[in-house]
XYZ file of N, CA and C in Angstrom:
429
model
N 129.776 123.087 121.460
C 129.571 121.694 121.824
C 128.071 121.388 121.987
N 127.472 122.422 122.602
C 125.945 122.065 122.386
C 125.127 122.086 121.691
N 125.870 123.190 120.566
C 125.252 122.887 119.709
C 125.285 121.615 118.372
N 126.368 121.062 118.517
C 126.844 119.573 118.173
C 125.924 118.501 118.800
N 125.436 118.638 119.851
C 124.424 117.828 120.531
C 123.116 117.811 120.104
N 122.299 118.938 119.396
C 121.654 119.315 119.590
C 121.539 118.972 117.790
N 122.388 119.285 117.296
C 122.299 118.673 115.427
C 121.991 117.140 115.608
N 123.124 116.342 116.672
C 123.116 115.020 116.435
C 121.597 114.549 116.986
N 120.696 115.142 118.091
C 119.971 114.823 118.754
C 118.752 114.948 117.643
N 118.912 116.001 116.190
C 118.025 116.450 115.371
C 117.905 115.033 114.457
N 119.522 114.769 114.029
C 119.405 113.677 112.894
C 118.976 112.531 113.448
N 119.356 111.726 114.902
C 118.520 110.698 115.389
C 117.210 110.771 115.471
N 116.201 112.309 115.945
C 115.130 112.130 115.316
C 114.433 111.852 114.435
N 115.441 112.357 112.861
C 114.575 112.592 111.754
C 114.733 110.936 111.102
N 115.921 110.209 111.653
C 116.408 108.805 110.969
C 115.021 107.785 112.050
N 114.648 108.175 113.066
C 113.831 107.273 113.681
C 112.317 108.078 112.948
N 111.852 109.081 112.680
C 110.665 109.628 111.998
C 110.759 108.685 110.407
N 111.611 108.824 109.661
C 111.946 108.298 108.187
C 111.605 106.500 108.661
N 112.193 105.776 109.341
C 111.964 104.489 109.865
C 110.661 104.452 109.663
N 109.737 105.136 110.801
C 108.639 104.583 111.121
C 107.817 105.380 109.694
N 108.419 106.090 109.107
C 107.409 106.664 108.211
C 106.877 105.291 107.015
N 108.245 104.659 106.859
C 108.851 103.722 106.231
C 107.811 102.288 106.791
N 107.934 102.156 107.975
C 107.230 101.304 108.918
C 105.631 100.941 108.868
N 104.984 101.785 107.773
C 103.673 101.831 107.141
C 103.467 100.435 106.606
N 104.745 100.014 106.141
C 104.515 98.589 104.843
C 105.278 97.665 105.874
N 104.898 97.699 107.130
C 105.954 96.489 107.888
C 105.260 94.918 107.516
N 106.339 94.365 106.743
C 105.456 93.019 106.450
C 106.204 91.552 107.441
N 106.321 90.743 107.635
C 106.530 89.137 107.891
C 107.079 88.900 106.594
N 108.297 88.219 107.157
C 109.060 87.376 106.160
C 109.829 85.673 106.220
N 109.611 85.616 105.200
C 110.344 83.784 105.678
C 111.227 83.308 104.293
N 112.155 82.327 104.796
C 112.683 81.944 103.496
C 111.622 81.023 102.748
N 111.934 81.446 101.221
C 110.721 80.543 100.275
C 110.798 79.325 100.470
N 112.411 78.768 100.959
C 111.837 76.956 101.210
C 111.182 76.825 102.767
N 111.447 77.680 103.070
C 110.273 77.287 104.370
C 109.109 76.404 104.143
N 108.834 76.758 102.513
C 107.003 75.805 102.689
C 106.128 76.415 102.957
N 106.469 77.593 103.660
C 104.969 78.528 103.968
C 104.750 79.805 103.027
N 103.456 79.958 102.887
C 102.606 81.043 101.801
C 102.217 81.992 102.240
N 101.850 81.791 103.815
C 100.601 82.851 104.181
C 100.836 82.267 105.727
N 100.825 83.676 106.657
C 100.288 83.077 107.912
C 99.189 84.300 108.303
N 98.617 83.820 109.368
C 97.521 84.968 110.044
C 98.285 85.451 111.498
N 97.372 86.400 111.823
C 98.065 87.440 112.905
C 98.225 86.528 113.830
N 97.474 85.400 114.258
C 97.789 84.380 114.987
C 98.665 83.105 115.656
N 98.919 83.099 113.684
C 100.146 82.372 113.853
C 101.314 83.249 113.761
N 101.565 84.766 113.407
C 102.803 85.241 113.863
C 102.989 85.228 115.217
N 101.905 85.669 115.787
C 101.970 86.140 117.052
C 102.530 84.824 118.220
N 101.981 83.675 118.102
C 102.670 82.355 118.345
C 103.738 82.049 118.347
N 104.092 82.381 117.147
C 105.656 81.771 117.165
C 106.686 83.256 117.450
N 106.656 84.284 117.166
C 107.154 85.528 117.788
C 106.950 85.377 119.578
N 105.897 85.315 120.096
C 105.910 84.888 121.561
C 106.489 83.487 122.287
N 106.753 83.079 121.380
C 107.499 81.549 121.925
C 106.404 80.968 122.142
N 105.161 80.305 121.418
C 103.739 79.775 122.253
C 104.228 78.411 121.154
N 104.467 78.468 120.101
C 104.475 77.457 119.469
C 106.367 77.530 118.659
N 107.161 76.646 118.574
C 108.097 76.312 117.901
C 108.075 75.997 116.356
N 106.914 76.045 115.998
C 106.700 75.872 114.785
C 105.740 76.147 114.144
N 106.001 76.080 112.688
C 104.882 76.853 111.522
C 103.757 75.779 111.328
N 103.037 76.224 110.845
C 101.474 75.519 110.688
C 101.748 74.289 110.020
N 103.073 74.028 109.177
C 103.459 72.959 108.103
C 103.843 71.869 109.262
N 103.963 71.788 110.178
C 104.847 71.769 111.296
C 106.448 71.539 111.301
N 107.070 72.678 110.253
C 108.627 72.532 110.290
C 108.808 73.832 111.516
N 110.337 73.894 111.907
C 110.605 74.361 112.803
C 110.782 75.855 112.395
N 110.258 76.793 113.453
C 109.910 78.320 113.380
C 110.833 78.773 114.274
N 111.876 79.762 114.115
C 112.489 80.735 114.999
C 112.413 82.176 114.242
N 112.140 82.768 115.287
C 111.658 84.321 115.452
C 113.355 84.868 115.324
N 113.350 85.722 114.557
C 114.131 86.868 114.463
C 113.750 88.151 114.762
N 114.536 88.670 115.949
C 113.606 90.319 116.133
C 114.872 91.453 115.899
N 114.316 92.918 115.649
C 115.509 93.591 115.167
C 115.991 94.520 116.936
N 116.896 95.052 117.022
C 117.446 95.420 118.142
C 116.090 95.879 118.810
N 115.728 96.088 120.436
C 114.969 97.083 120.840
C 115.041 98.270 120.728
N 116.311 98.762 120.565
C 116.194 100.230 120.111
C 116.041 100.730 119.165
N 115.395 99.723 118.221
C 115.115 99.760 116.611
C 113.745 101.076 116.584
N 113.060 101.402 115.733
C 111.610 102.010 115.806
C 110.707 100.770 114.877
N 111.301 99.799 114.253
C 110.509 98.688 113.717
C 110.289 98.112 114.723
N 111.024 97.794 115.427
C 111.086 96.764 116.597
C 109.750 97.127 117.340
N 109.579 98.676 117.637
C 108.187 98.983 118.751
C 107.178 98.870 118.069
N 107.291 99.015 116.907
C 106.387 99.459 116.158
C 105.522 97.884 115.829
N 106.527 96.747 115.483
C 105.991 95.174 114.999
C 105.428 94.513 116.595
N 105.885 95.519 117.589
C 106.035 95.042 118.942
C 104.205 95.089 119.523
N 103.967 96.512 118.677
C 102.770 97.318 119.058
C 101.766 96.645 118.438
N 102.392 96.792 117.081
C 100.786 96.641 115.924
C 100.795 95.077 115.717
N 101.786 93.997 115.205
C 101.488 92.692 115.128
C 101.481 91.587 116.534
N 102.173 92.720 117.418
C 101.782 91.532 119.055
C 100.915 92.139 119.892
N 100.383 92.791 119.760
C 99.390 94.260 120.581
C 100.187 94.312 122.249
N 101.520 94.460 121.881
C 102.184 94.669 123.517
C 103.046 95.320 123.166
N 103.262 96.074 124.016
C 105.088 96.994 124.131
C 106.558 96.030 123.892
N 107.449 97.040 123.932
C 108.809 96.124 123.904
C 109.353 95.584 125.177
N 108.784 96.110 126.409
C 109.148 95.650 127.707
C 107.921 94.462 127.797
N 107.053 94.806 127.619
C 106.087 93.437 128.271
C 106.429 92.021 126.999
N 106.925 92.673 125.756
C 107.774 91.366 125.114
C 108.862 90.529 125.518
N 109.367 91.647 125.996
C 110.811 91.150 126.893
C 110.665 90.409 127.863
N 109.472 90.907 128.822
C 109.375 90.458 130.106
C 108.740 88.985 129.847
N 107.930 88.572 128.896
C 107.353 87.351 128.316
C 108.579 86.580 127.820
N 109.551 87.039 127.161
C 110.536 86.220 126.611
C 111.509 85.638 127.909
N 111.554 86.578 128.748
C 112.366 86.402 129.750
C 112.007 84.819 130.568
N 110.615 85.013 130.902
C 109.678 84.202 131.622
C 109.593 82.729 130.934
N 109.647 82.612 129.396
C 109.774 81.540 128.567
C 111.069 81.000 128.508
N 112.067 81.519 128.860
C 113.683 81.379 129.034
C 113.535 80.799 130.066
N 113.080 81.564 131.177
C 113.382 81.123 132.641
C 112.532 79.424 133.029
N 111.543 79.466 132.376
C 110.805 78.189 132.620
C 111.340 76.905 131.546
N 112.223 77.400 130.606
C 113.095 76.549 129.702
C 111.856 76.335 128.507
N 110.491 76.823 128.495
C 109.643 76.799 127.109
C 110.331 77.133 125.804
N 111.601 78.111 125.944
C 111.952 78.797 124.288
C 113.431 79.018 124.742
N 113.704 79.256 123.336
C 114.895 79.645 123.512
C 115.434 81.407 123.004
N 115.941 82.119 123.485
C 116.487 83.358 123.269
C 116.314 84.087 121.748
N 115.604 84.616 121.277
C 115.408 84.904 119.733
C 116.402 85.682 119.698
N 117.454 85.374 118.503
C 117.879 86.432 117.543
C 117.369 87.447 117.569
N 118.489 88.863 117.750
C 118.371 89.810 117.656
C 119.737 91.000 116.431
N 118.833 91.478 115.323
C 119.425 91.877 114.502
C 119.649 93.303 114.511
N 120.471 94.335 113.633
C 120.504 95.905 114.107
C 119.196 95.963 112.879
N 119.226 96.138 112.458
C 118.812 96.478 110.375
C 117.800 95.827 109.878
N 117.117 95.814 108.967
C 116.188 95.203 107.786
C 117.164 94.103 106.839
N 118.272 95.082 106.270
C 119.157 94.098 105.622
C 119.788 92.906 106.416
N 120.205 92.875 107.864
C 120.730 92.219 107.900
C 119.645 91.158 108.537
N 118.700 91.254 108.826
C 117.066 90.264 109.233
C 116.550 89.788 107.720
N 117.273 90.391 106.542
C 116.973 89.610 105.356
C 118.022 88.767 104.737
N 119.123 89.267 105.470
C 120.172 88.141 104.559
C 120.205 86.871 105.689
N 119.688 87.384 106.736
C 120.097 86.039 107.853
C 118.442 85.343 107.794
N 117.603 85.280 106.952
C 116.318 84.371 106.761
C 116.408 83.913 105.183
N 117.603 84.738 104.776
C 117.290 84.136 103.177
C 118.211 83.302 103.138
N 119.207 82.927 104.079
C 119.924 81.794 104.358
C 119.263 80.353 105.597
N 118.451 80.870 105.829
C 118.072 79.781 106.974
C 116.264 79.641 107.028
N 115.892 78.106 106.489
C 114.931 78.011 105.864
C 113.800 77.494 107.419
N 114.599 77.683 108.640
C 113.352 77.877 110.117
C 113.004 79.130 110.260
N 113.643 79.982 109.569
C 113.980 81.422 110.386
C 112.296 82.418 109.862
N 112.114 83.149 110.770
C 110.929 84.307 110.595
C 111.305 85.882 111.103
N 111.244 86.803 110.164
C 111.502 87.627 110.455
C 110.655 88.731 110.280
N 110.834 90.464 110.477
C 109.956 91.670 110.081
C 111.306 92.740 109.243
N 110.334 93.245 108.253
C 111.557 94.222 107.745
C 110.454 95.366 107.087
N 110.531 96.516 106.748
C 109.712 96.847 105.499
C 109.494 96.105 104.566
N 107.994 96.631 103.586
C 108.097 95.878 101.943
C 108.759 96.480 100.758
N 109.481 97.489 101.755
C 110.661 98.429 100.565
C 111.384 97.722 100.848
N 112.110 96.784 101.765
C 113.332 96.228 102.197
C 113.288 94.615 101.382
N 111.937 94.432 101.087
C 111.853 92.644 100.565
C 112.581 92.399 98.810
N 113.113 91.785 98.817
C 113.848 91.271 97.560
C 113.094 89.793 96.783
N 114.124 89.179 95.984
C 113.607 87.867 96.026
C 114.080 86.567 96.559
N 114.784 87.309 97.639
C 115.673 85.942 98.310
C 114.721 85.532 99.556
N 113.520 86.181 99.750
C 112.726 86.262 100.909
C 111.348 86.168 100.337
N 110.487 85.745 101.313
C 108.742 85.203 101.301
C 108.269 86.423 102.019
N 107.578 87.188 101.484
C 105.880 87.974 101.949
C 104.990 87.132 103.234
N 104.866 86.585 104.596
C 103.583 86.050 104.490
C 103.031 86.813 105.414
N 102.929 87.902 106.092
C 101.839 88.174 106.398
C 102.573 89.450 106.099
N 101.292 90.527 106.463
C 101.409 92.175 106.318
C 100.798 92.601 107.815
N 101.970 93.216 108.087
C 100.972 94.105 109.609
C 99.988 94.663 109.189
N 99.227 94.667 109.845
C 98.179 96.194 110.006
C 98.348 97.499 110.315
């Protein structure tokens, strides 16, 4: 039995190592009728934090984020908001509680943060640029 623990405890490592290995090309995505081309770290970071409701076009922006127990999730959490997944939380919480935003979508997957923005032309999401198709917009690239 422990050693059953101890395989499964191996493959959740190596599937969260492969993620983030993967997690190199984490880009921003939007549906193409959105209207938008390009945003800067600024304006993700805005509308991912609830600071602004909307894209620079001024149509309406909602953030899609993938589970917290994702390794994209810490990772888009780290490098495109320069904060952890708790001090995101704790900001989202605080924007809820004061009625500024409303609750972002939360997805398990890449696929399923691309089929739910390539249907809904407010929506913003993060996935890999191995994960982007052509039902989805490029606009920014993490760092």
């Amino acid at each position: 039995m422990r050693y059953l623990a101890l395989c499964c405890q191996a493959l959740m490592m190596l599937i969260a190592i492969t993620e983030i290995a993967h997690a190199e090309n984490l880009v921003v995505i939007v549906n193409p009728q959105s209207g938008i081309t390009q945003l800067s770290n600024t304006d993700v970071m805005q509308i991912f934090m609830g600071k602004t409701p909307v894209f620079p076009n001024g149509k309406t922006a909602r953030p899609v984020y993938m589970i917290e127990t994702s390794p994209l999730r810490t990772l888009f959490d780290r490098k495109a908001l320069n904060k952890d997944t708790i001090q995101v939380r704790a900001f989202c919480v605080r924007m809820l509680f004061t009625g500024r935003a409303e609750p972002p979508s939360e997805l398990a997957d890449s696929t399923s943060v691309k089929q739910r923005i390539a249907g809904d032309s407010t929506l913003i999401g993060y996935v890999t640029a191995e994960d982007v198709g052509d039902t989805v917009r490029i606009v920014y690239r993490v760092p």
